[in-house]
Amino acid sequence: MQIFNLKRIWKIGTIHNVYYHQMGTNQKNGEEAALSRVGPLLYERIFKHYTKKQWDKYPAELDASVLMRLPCRTSTDDRYFSDPWQALPLRGYTRIFENMLLLDPRITIKLNVDFFAQRHNLPRYGKLIYTGPIDSYFAQSNLPKLEYRSLRFEEEVIEDPEDGFFQEAFVVNYPSPDVPYTRIVEYKHIPNQPSNIRKGHVKQTRIAREYSAADGPPYYPVPNPANRALYERYRKLAEKESDVCFVGRLASYKYFNMDQAILNALEIFDSLIESGALQPKRRPEDFGPGDGPK
């Protein structure tokens, strides 16, 4: 989809001046938020139908925060985040957790275990750190379930793509309603690749098409007034569980960015050292918006 021929535009600010549609600062939902930032043309072409594919809701049915978190710049900065310092772990996040968990003999890991089926058979503990869906923990409360979105990945190996890559960027999004997937990710673009890939010795590439889904592992909370009000009811139940610390994206019903998720965990540890209480220092909403699905 081509909307502008940027070669014919002397100043990128021209796009903003022509198509920006100011609506004030009190946007009530995602549609008003998107229109206030990019105007009706880009909203219709990029945001409206993509949001429906990703969330199964149009922007008007979601909180304004969902669309306000997306960067809107009148510059040539093509990074998603605006942080001045950005980095990836040298050997990836998996290696970080392997180093933390697998090298300590005091830590036991059990996989493919249903926590709720085994919760009464757990060893004695002083505190339980729970990172699963908060509504699943309180399933016996007779409250409605919270709403989540999941993802389905369809991977494909391209043996000998032209110029070594399937696409020009790591992630390419497809906002059109007639394309069933939301984006294609090509892992070969990730900067911390092995040397043989960086030198071009590996011809093949792997891509993944992402499909948003209602069923499957919970990935993203769905932010709208109804879900937010329901989460508050669950949060009040969680505050009564003195031996349980609810932490992370699912237990907090908030999409944390990776830096926010790690900071949240570190602050809980700081709280333990400072006060002896294993609990978050601040509420999830105090971290600001996470990036969520893109």
PDB file of C-alpha atoms in Angstrom:
ATOM      1  CA  MET A   1       0.000   0.000   0.000  1.00  0.00           C
ATOM      2  CA  GLN A   2       1.547   3.329  -1.059  1.00  0.00           C
ATOM      3  CA  ILE A   3      -0.070   6.505   0.196  1.00  0.00           C
ATOM      4  CA  PHE A   4       2.675   9.045  -0.426  1.00  0.00           C
ATOM      5  CA  ASN A   5       5.597   9.233  -2.851  1.00  0.00           C
ATOM      6  CA  LEU A   6       8.114  10.519  -0.353  1.00  0.00           C
ATOM      7  CA  LYS A   7      10.616  11.347  -3.096  1.00  0.00           C
ATOM      8  CA  ARG A   8       8.329  14.188  -4.126  1.00  0.00           C
ATOM      9  CA  ILE A   9       7.987  15.615  -0.642  1.00  0.00           C
ATOM     10  CA  TRP A  10      10.711  18.057   0.325  1.00  0.00           C
ATOM     11  CA  LYS A  11       9.809  18.188   3.990  1.00  0.00           C
ATOM     12  CA  ILE A  12       8.341  15.234   5.817  1.00  0.00           C
ATOM     13  CA  GLY A  13       6.455  17.723   7.963  1.00  0.00           C
ATOM     14  CA  THR A  14       4.245  18.411   4.939  1.00  0.00           C
ATOM     15  CA  ILE A  15       2.489  15.068   5.512  1.00  0.00           C
ATOM     16  CA  HIS A  16       1.704  16.037   9.056  1.00  0.00           C
ATOM     17  CA  ASN A  17       0.523  19.533   8.170  1.00  0.00           C
ATOM     18  CA  VAL A  18      -1.806  18.289   5.431  1.00  0.00           C
ATOM     19  CA  TYR A  19      -3.337  15.249   7.118  1.00  0.00           C
ATOM     20  CA  TYR A  20      -3.134  15.945  10.841  1.00  0.00           C
ATOM     21  CA  HIS A  21      -6.582  16.368  12.369  1.00  0.00           C
ATOM     22  CA  GLN A  22      -6.520  18.029  15.777  1.00  0.00           C
ATOM     23  CA  MET A  23      -9.300  16.914  18.170  1.00  0.00           C
ATOM     24  CA  GLY A  24      -7.998  18.157  21.492  1.00  0.00           C
ATOM     25  CA  THR A  25      -6.508  16.078  24.284  1.00  0.00           C
ATOM     26  CA  ASN A  26      -9.530  14.337  25.820  1.00  0.00           C
ATOM     27  CA  GLN A  27      -9.974  11.412  23.467  1.00  0.00           C
ATOM     28  CA  LYS A  28     -12.591   8.977  24.739  1.00  0.00           C
ATOM     29  CA  ASN A  29     -11.572   5.932  22.694  1.00  0.00           C
ATOM     30  CA  GLY A  30      -9.045   4.568  20.230  1.00  0.00           C
ATOM     31  CA  GLU A  31     -10.756   6.040  17.179  1.00  0.00           C
ATOM     32  CA  GLU A  32     -10.654   9.571  18.542  1.00  0.00           C
ATOM     33  CA  ALA A  33      -7.047   9.042  19.636  1.00  0.00           C
ATOM     34  CA  ALA A  34      -5.924   7.877  16.191  1.00  0.00           C
ATOM     35  CA  LEU A  35      -7.801  10.633  14.371  1.00  0.00           C
ATOM     36  CA  SER A  36      -6.246  13.238  16.652  1.00  0.00           C
ATOM     37  CA  ARG A  37      -2.759  12.044  15.725  1.00  0.00           C
ATOM     38  CA  VAL A  38      -2.865  11.112  12.042  1.00  0.00           C
ATOM     39  CA  GLY A  39      -6.141  12.354  10.600  1.00  0.00           C
ATOM     40  CA  PRO A  40      -8.877  10.495   8.701  1.00  0.00           C
ATOM     41  CA  LEU A  41      -6.850   9.315   5.683  1.00  0.00           C
ATOM     42  CA  LEU A  42      -4.130   7.456   7.566  1.00  0.00           C
ATOM     43  CA  TYR A  43      -6.642   6.298  10.161  1.00  0.00           C
ATOM     44  CA  GLU A  44      -8.746   4.610   7.486  1.00  0.00           C
ATOM     45  CA  ARG A  45      -5.806   3.189   5.555  1.00  0.00           C
ATOM     46  CA  ILE A  46      -3.650   1.970   8.454  1.00  0.00           C
ATOM     47  CA  PHE A  47      -5.295   1.906  11.860  1.00  0.00           C
ATOM     48  CA  LYS A  48      -8.980   1.086  11.506  1.00  0.00           C
ATOM     49  CA  HIS A  49      -8.896  -2.352   9.898  1.00  0.00           C
ATOM     50  CA  TYR A  50      -5.562  -3.400  11.380  1.00  0.00           C
ATOM     51  CA  THR A  51      -6.960  -2.794  14.854  1.00  0.00           C
ATOM     52  CA  LYS A  52     -10.013  -4.898  14.014  1.00  0.00           C
ATOM     53  CA  LYS A  53      -7.767  -7.766  12.868  1.00  0.00           C
ATOM     54  CA  GLN A  54      -5.554  -7.570  15.942  1.00  0.00           C
ATOM     55  CA  TRP A  55      -8.164  -7.031  18.652  1.00  0.00           C
ATOM     56  CA  ASP A  56     -11.400  -8.153  16.946  1.00  0.00           C
ATOM     57  CA  LYS A  57     -12.631  -4.701  17.887  1.00  0.00           C
ATOM     58  CA  TYR A  58     -12.645  -1.450  15.994  1.00  0.00           C
ATOM     59  CA  PRO A  59     -10.695   1.420  17.577  1.00  0.00           C
ATOM     60  CA  ALA A  60     -13.902   3.028  18.857  1.00  0.00           C
ATOM     61  CA  GLU A  61     -14.405  -0.059  21.067  1.00  0.00           C
ATOM     62  CA  LEU A  62     -10.986   0.224  22.756  1.00  0.00           C
ATOM     63  CA  ASP A  63      -9.396   2.609  25.201  1.00  0.00           C
ATOM     64  CA  ALA A  64      -7.678   5.665  23.764  1.00  0.00           C
ATOM     65  CA  SER A  65      -4.410   4.365  25.271  1.00  0.00           C
ATOM     66  CA  VAL A  66      -4.256   1.555  22.684  1.00  0.00           C
ATOM     67  CA  LEU A  67      -3.773   4.026  19.833  1.00  0.00           C
ATOM     68  CA  MET A  68      -2.008   6.775  21.788  1.00  0.00           C
ATOM     69  CA  ARG A  69       0.940   4.470  22.528  1.00  0.00           C
ATOM     70  CA  LEU A  70       1.828   4.264  18.827  1.00  0.00           C
ATOM     71  CA  PRO A  71       4.625   6.658  17.841  1.00  0.00           C
ATOM     72  CA  CYS A  72       3.685   9.467  15.507  1.00  0.00           C
ATOM     73  CA  ARG A  73       6.687  11.505  14.365  1.00  0.00           C
ATOM     74  CA  THR A  74       7.371  14.168  11.778  1.00  0.00           C
ATOM     75  CA  SER A  75      10.972  13.056  11.364  1.00  0.00           C
ATOM     76  CA  THR A  76      12.934  10.297   9.657  1.00  0.00           C
ATOM     77  CA  ASP A  77      13.408   8.369  12.918  1.00  0.00           C
ATOM     78  CA  ASP A  78      12.028   4.918  12.032  1.00  0.00           C
ATOM     79  CA  ARG A  79      12.550   3.305  15.441  1.00  0.00           C
ATOM     80  CA  TYR A  80       9.470   2.067  17.261  1.00  0.00           C
ATOM     81  CA  PHE A  81      10.595   3.325  20.676  1.00  0.00           C
ATOM     82  CA  SER A  82      11.872   6.833  21.388  1.00  0.00           C
ATOM     83  CA  ASP A  83      14.251   5.858  24.190  1.00  0.00           C
ATOM     84  CA  PRO A  84      17.732   7.330  23.557  1.00  0.00           C
ATOM     85  CA  TRP A  85      19.417   4.060  24.590  1.00  0.00           C
ATOM     86  CA  GLN A  86      18.092   0.793  23.170  1.00  0.00           C
ATOM     87  CA  ALA A  87      19.654  -2.662  23.151  1.00  0.00           C
ATOM     88  CA  LEU A  88      19.006  -6.390  22.961  1.00  0.00           C
ATOM     89  CA  PRO A  89      20.678  -8.980  25.198  1.00  0.00           C
ATOM     90  CA  LEU A  90      23.830 -10.195  23.435  1.00  0.00           C
ATOM     91  CA  ARG A  91      22.728 -13.842  23.498  1.00  0.00           C
ATOM     92  CA  GLY A  92      18.991 -13.255  23.780  1.00  0.00           C
ATOM     93  CA  TYR A  93      16.520 -13.371  26.653  1.00  0.00           C
ATOM     94  CA  THR A  94      16.573 -17.173  26.806  1.00  0.00           C
ATOM     95  CA  ARG A  95      20.228 -17.164  27.871  1.00  0.00           C
ATOM     96  CA  ILE A  96      19.492 -14.646  30.634  1.00  0.00           C
ATOM     97  CA  PHE A  97      16.916 -16.943  32.225  1.00  0.00           C
ATOM     98  CA  GLU A  98      19.074 -20.021  31.694  1.00  0.00           C
ATOM     99  CA  ASN A  99      21.867 -18.310  33.616  1.00  0.00           C
ATOM    100  CA  MET A 100      19.517 -17.318  36.441  1.00  0.00           C
ATOM    101  CA  LEU A 101      17.667 -20.622  36.789  1.00  0.00           C
ATOM    102  CA  LEU A 102      19.772 -23.516  35.566  1.00  0.00           C
ATOM    103  CA  LEU A 103      22.990 -22.693  37.423  1.00  0.00           C
ATOM    104  CA  ASP A 104      21.457 -22.612  40.909  1.00  0.00           C
ATOM    105  CA  PRO A 105      20.951 -26.060  42.500  1.00  0.00           C
ATOM    106  CA  ARG A 106      18.360 -24.592  44.877  1.00  0.00           C
ATOM    107  CA  ILE A 107      15.973 -23.926  41.995  1.00  0.00           C
ATOM    108  CA  THR A 108      13.759 -26.722  40.657  1.00  0.00           C
ATOM    109  CA  ILE A 109      11.898 -26.286  37.387  1.00  0.00           C
ATOM    110  CA  LYS A 110       8.894 -28.397  36.458  1.00  0.00           C
ATOM    111  CA  LEU A 111       7.454 -28.084  32.964  1.00  0.00           C
ATOM    112  CA  ASN A 112       4.049 -29.032  31.563  1.00  0.00           C
ATOM    113  CA  VAL A 113       2.478 -28.917  35.029  1.00  0.00           C
ATOM    114  CA  ASP A 114      -0.992 -27.498  35.613  1.00  0.00           C
ATOM    115  CA  PHE A 115      -0.512 -25.226  38.609  1.00  0.00           C
ATOM    116  CA  PHE A 116      -4.164 -25.385  39.567  1.00  0.00           C
ATOM    117  CA  ALA A 117      -4.174 -29.186  39.484  1.00  0.00           C
ATOM    118  CA  GLN A 118      -1.083 -29.316  41.720  1.00  0.00           C
ATOM    119  CA  ARG A 119      -1.454 -26.216  43.893  1.00  0.00           C
ATOM    120  CA  HIS A 120      -2.339 -28.283  46.980  1.00  0.00           C
ATOM    121  CA  ASN A 121       0.661 -30.577  46.451  1.00  0.00           C
ATOM    122  CA  LEU A 122       3.277 -27.822  46.386  1.00  0.00           C
ATOM    123  CA  PRO A 123       6.157 -27.841  48.888  1.00  0.00           C
ATOM    124  CA  ARG A 124       5.741 -25.566  51.887  1.00  0.00           C
ATOM    125  CA  TYR A 125       6.484 -21.949  51.046  1.00  0.00           C
ATOM    126  CA  GLY A 126       6.452 -18.554  52.671  1.00  0.00           C
ATOM    127  CA  LYS A 127       5.371 -16.588  49.606  1.00  0.00           C
ATOM    128  CA  LEU A 128       3.938 -17.629  46.271  1.00  0.00           C
ATOM    129  CA  ILE A 129       4.808 -15.493  43.234  1.00  0.00           C
ATOM    130  CA  TYR A 130       1.987 -15.907  40.746  1.00  0.00           C
ATOM    131  CA  THR A 131       2.445 -14.751  37.137  1.00  0.00           C
ATOM    132  CA  GLY A 132      -0.550 -16.427  35.455  1.00  0.00           C
ATOM    133  CA  PRO A 133      -3.911 -14.899  34.514  1.00  0.00           C
ATOM    134  CA  ILE A 134      -5.430 -13.314  37.587  1.00  0.00           C
ATOM    135  CA  ASP A 135      -8.947 -14.442  36.653  1.00  0.00           C
ATOM    136  CA  SER A 136      -7.780 -18.068  36.473  1.00  0.00           C
ATOM    137  CA  TYR A 137      -6.440 -17.830  40.029  1.00  0.00           C
ATOM    138  CA  PHE A 138      -9.848 -16.693  41.248  1.00  0.00           C
ATOM    139  CA  ALA A 139     -11.866 -19.000  39.003  1.00  0.00           C
ATOM    140  CA  GLN A 140     -14.071 -20.012  41.958  1.00  0.00           C
ATOM    141  CA  SER A 141     -15.144 -16.415  42.594  1.00  0.00           C
ATOM    142  CA  ASN A 142     -17.955 -16.596  40.007  1.00  0.00           C
ATOM    143  CA  LEU A 143     -16.727 -13.392  38.378  1.00  0.00           C
ATOM    144  CA  PRO A 144     -16.734 -13.217  34.570  1.00  0.00           C
ATOM    145  CA  LYS A 145     -13.518 -14.072  32.751  1.00  0.00           C
ATOM    146  CA  LEU A 146     -11.252 -11.297  31.598  1.00  0.00           C
ATOM    147  CA  GLU A 147     -10.722 -10.906  27.868  1.00  0.00           C
ATOM    148  CA  TYR A 148      -7.378 -11.724  26.232  1.00  0.00           C
ATOM    149  CA  ARG A 149      -6.054 -11.932  22.694  1.00  0.00           C
ATOM    150  CA  SER A 150      -3.713 -14.668  21.536  1.00  0.00           C
ATOM    151  CA  LEU A 151      -1.480 -15.242  18.511  1.00  0.00           C
ATOM    152  CA  ARG A 152      -1.025 -18.056  16.030  1.00  0.00           C
ATOM    153  CA  PHE A 153       2.274 -18.310  14.170  1.00  0.00           C
ATOM    154  CA  GLU A 154       2.633 -19.818  10.712  1.00  0.00           C
ATOM    155  CA  GLU A 155       6.329 -20.345   9.946  1.00  0.00           C
ATOM    156  CA  GLU A 156       7.916 -20.874   6.554  1.00  0.00           C
ATOM    157  CA  VAL A 157      11.514 -21.408   5.438  1.00  0.00           C
ATOM    158  CA  ILE A 158      12.521 -19.651   2.218  1.00  0.00           C
ATOM    159  CA  GLU A 159      15.506 -21.554   0.811  1.00  0.00           C
ATOM    160  CA  ASP A 160      17.139 -18.986  -1.446  1.00  0.00           C
ATOM    161  CA  PRO A 161      15.434 -15.581  -1.324  1.00  0.00           C
ATOM    162  CA  GLU A 162      16.612 -12.768  -3.555  1.00  0.00           C
ATOM    163  CA  ASP A 163      19.387 -10.758  -1.871  1.00  0.00           C
ATOM    164  CA  GLY A 164      19.245 -13.163   1.076  1.00  0.00           C
ATOM    165  CA  PHE A 165      16.045 -11.770   2.587  1.00  0.00           C
ATOM    166  CA  PHE A 166      12.305 -12.265   2.112  1.00  0.00           C
ATOM    167  CA  GLN A 167      11.438  -8.660   3.025  1.00  0.00           C
ATOM    168  CA  GLU A 168      13.230  -5.368   3.595  1.00  0.00           C
ATOM    169  CA  ALA A 169      12.652  -5.101   7.340  1.00  0.00           C
ATOM    170  CA  PHE A 170      12.447  -7.275  10.441  1.00  0.00           C
ATOM    171  CA  VAL A 171       8.687  -6.672  10.771  1.00  0.00           C
ATOM    172  CA  VAL A 172       6.265  -5.721   8.007  1.00  0.00           C
ATOM    173  CA  ASN A 173       2.666  -5.021   9.026  1.00  0.00           C
ATOM    174  CA  TYR A 174      -0.361  -5.642   6.802  1.00  0.00           C
ATOM    175  CA  PRO A 175      -3.204  -3.268   7.719  1.00  0.00           C
ATOM    176  CA  SER A 176      -5.444  -4.227   4.798  1.00  0.00           C
ATOM    177  CA  PRO A 177      -8.629  -6.118   5.802  1.00  0.00           C
ATOM    178  CA  ASP A 178      -8.256  -8.563   2.895  1.00  0.00           C
ATOM    179  CA  VAL A 179      -5.000 -10.032   4.283  1.00  0.00           C
ATOM    180  CA  PRO A 180      -5.734 -12.490   7.112  1.00  0.00           C
ATOM    181  CA  TYR A 181      -2.461 -12.099   9.028  1.00  0.00           C
ATOM    182  CA  THR A 182      -1.373  -8.951  10.829  1.00  0.00           C
ATOM    183  CA  ARG A 183       2.334  -8.987  10.100  1.00  0.00           C
ATOM    184  CA  ILE A 184       5.307 -10.999   8.861  1.00  0.00           C
ATOM    185  CA  VAL A 185       8.427 -11.287  10.991  1.00  0.00           C
ATOM    186  CA  GLU A 186      11.774 -12.238   9.440  1.00  0.00           C
ATOM    187  CA  TYR A 187      14.202 -13.275  12.169  1.00  0.00           C
ATOM    188  CA  LYS A 188      17.288 -12.934   9.979  1.00  0.00           C
ATOM    189  CA  HIS A 189      17.076  -9.135  10.374  1.00  0.00           C
ATOM    190  CA  ILE A 190      17.624  -9.281  14.148  1.00  0.00           C
ATOM    191  CA  PRO A 191      20.977  -7.551  14.776  1.00  0.00           C
ATOM    192  CA  ASN A 192      22.549 -10.048  17.202  1.00  0.00           C
ATOM    193  CA  GLN A 193      22.866 -12.880  14.667  1.00  0.00           C
ATOM    194  CA  PRO A 194      25.694 -15.441  14.519  1.00  0.00           C
ATOM    195  CA  SER A 195      28.670 -14.377  12.415  1.00  0.00           C
ATOM    196  CA  ASN A 196      27.934 -16.798   9.542  1.00  0.00           C
ATOM    197  CA  ILE A 197      24.538 -15.110   9.025  1.00  0.00           C
ATOM    198  CA  ARG A 198      25.966 -11.596   9.281  1.00  0.00           C
ATOM    199  CA  LYS A 199      28.596 -12.472   6.660  1.00  0.00           C
ATOM    200  CA  GLY A 200      25.947 -13.779   4.261  1.00  0.00           C
ATOM    201  CA  HIS A 201      27.026 -17.435   4.376  1.00  0.00           C
ATOM    202  CA  VAL A 202      23.479 -18.613   5.178  1.00  0.00           C
ATOM    203  CA  LYS A 203      21.193 -18.253   2.167  1.00  0.00           C
ATOM    204  CA  GLN A 204      17.899 -19.448   3.574  1.00  0.00           C
ATOM    205  CA  THR A 205      15.654 -17.367   5.819  1.00  0.00           C
ATOM    206  CA  ARG A 206      12.744 -18.094   8.131  1.00  0.00           C
ATOM    207  CA  ILE A 207       9.596 -16.014   8.335  1.00  0.00           C
ATOM    208  CA  ALA A 208       6.553 -16.161  10.586  1.00  0.00           C
ATOM    209  CA  ARG A 209       3.102 -14.889   9.685  1.00  0.00           C
ATOM    210  CA  GLU A 210       1.175 -13.772  12.752  1.00  0.00           C
ATOM    211  CA  TYR A 211      -2.565 -14.262  13.096  1.00  0.00           C
ATOM    212  CA  SER A 212      -4.490 -12.733  15.983  1.00  0.00           C
ATOM    213  CA  ALA A 213      -6.883 -15.117  17.732  1.00  0.00           C
ATOM    214  CA  ALA A 214      -9.374 -15.232  20.573  1.00  0.00           C
ATOM    215  CA  ASP A 215      -8.350 -18.763  21.584  1.00  0.00           C
ATOM    216  CA  GLY A 216      -4.933 -19.956  22.652  1.00  0.00           C
ATOM    217  CA  PRO A 217      -2.379 -18.874  25.275  1.00  0.00           C
ATOM    218  CA  PRO A 218      -3.253 -15.424  26.664  1.00  0.00           C
ATOM    219  CA  TYR A 219      -0.873 -12.817  25.237  1.00  0.00           C
ATOM    220  CA  TYR A 220      -2.561  -9.438  25.456  1.00  0.00           C
ATOM    221  CA  PRO A 221      -5.117  -7.956  27.835  1.00  0.00           C
ATOM    222  CA  VAL A 222      -7.903  -6.179  25.956  1.00  0.00           C
ATOM    223  CA  PRO A 223      -8.024  -2.622  27.323  1.00  0.00           C
ATOM    224  CA  ASN A 224     -11.485  -1.134  27.440  1.00  0.00           C
ATOM    225  CA  PRO A 225     -13.696   0.191  30.259  1.00  0.00           C
ATOM    226  CA  ALA A 226     -15.520  -3.104  30.879  1.00  0.00           C
ATOM    227  CA  ASN A 227     -12.334  -5.159  31.235  1.00  0.00           C
ATOM    228  CA  ARG A 228     -10.639  -2.488  33.318  1.00  0.00           C
ATOM    229  CA  ALA A 229     -13.568  -2.400  35.762  1.00  0.00           C
ATOM    230  CA  LEU A 230     -13.601  -6.190  35.964  1.00  0.00           C
ATOM    231  CA  TYR A 231      -9.856  -6.305  36.637  1.00  0.00           C
ATOM    232  CA  GLU A 232     -10.338  -3.899  39.553  1.00  0.00           C
ATOM    233  CA  ARG A 233     -12.686  -6.435  41.122  1.00  0.00           C
ATOM    234  CA  TYR A 234     -10.040  -9.132  40.733  1.00  0.00           C
ATOM    235  CA  ARG A 235      -7.368  -6.797  42.083  1.00  0.00           C
ATOM    236  CA  LYS A 236      -9.355  -6.314  45.298  1.00  0.00           C
ATOM    237  CA  LEU A 237      -9.491 -10.089  45.724  1.00  0.00           C
ATOM    238  CA  ALA A 238      -5.734 -10.283  45.127  1.00  0.00           C
ATOM    239  CA  GLU A 239      -5.040  -7.714  47.854  1.00  0.00           C
ATOM    240  CA  LYS A 240      -6.589 -10.102  50.380  1.00  0.00           C
ATOM    241  CA  GLU A 241      -4.132 -12.894  49.465  1.00  0.00           C
ATOM    242  CA  SER A 242      -1.363 -11.980  51.894  1.00  0.00           C
ATOM    243  CA  ASP A 243       0.840 -14.947  50.959  1.00  0.00           C
ATOM    244  CA  VAL A 244       0.640 -14.411  47.190  1.00  0.00           C
ATOM    245  CA  CYS A 245       2.420 -11.811  45.072  1.00  0.00           C
ATOM    246  CA  PHE A 246       0.670 -11.181  41.757  1.00  0.00           C
ATOM    247  CA  VAL A 247       3.203  -9.917  39.242  1.00  0.00           C
ATOM    248  CA  GLY A 248       3.698  -9.715  35.493  1.00  0.00           C
ATOM    249  CA  ARG A 249       1.560  -9.073  32.444  1.00  0.00           C
ATOM    250  CA  LEU A 250      -1.170 -11.644  33.053  1.00  0.00           C
ATOM    251  CA  ALA A 251      -1.462 -11.281  36.820  1.00  0.00           C
ATOM    252  CA  SER A 252      -1.512  -7.475  36.481  1.00  0.00           C
ATOM    253  CA  TYR A 253      -3.766  -7.516  33.398  1.00  0.00           C
ATOM    254  CA  LYS A 254      -1.421  -5.068  31.690  1.00  0.00           C
ATOM    255  CA  TYR A 255       0.901  -5.365  28.734  1.00  0.00           C
ATOM    256  CA  PHE A 256       4.351  -4.464  30.044  1.00  0.00           C
ATOM    257  CA  ASN A 257       7.211  -3.732  27.689  1.00  0.00           C
ATOM    258  CA  MET A 258      10.256  -5.915  28.366  1.00  0.00           C
ATOM    259  CA  ASP A 259      12.040  -3.134  30.257  1.00  0.00           C
ATOM    260  CA  GLN A 260       8.899  -2.465  32.303  1.00  0.00           C
ATOM    261  CA  ALA A 261       8.447  -6.175  33.093  1.00  0.00           C
ATOM    262  CA  ILE A 262      12.034  -6.489  34.305  1.00  0.00           C
ATOM    263  CA  LEU A 263      11.802  -3.247  36.297  1.00  0.00           C
ATOM    264  CA  ASN A 264       8.576  -4.461  37.897  1.00  0.00           C
ATOM    265  CA  ALA A 265      10.325  -7.643  39.074  1.00  0.00           C
ATOM    266  CA  LEU A 266      13.395  -5.750  40.336  1.00  0.00           C
ATOM    267  CA  GLU A 267      11.224  -3.322  42.288  1.00  0.00           C
ATOM    268  CA  ILE A 268       9.435  -6.219  43.963  1.00  0.00           C
ATOM    269  CA  PHE A 269      12.800  -7.595  45.055  1.00  0.00           C
ATOM    270  CA  ASP A 270      13.824  -4.115  46.289  1.00  0.00           C
ATOM    271  CA  SER A 271      10.609  -3.982  48.306  1.00  0.00           C
ATOM    272  CA  LEU A 272      11.497  -7.321  49.913  1.00  0.00           C
ATOM    273  CA  ILE A 273      14.951  -6.054  50.904  1.00  0.00           C
ATOM    274  CA  GLU A 274      13.696  -2.704  52.173  1.00  0.00           C
ATOM    275  CA  SER A 275      10.531  -3.682  54.004  1.00  0.00           C
ATOM    276  CA  GLY A 276      10.404  -7.472  54.116  1.00  0.00           C
ATOM    277  CA  ALA A 277       7.243  -7.383  51.977  1.00  0.00           C
ATOM    278  CA  LEU A 278       7.259  -9.162  48.643  1.00  0.00           C
ATOM    279  CA  GLN A 279       4.940  -6.824  46.804  1.00  0.00           C
ATOM    280  CA  PRO A 280       5.011  -4.338  43.913  1.00  0.00           C
ATOM    281  CA  LYS A 281       6.070  -0.782  44.701  1.00  0.00           C
ATOM    282  CA  ARG A 282       3.485   0.702  42.348  1.00  0.00           C
ATOM    283  CA  ARG A 283       0.336  -0.202  40.513  1.00  0.00           C
ATOM    284  CA  PRO A 284       0.549  -1.525  36.943  1.00  0.00           C
ATOM    285  CA  GLU A 285      -0.946   1.628  35.413  1.00  0.00           C
ATOM    286  CA  ASP A 286       1.835   3.719  37.001  1.00  0.00           C
ATOM    287  CA  PHE A 287       4.303   2.212  34.516  1.00  0.00           C
ATOM    288  CA  GLY A 288       2.620   3.986  31.620  1.00  0.00           C
ATOM    289  CA  PRO A 289       1.464   2.301  28.415  1.00  0.00           C
ATOM    290  CA  GLY A 290       3.160  -0.835  27.146  1.00  0.00           C
ATOM    291  CA  ASP A 291       3.699  -1.306  23.433  1.00  0.00           C
ATOM    292  CA  GLY A 292       1.280  -4.242  23.122  1.00  0.00           C
ATOM    293  CA  PRO A 293       0.537  -5.901  19.804  1.00  0.00           C
ATOM    294  CA  LYS A 294       1.770  -3.991  16.786  1.00  0.00           C
TER     295      LYS A 294
END
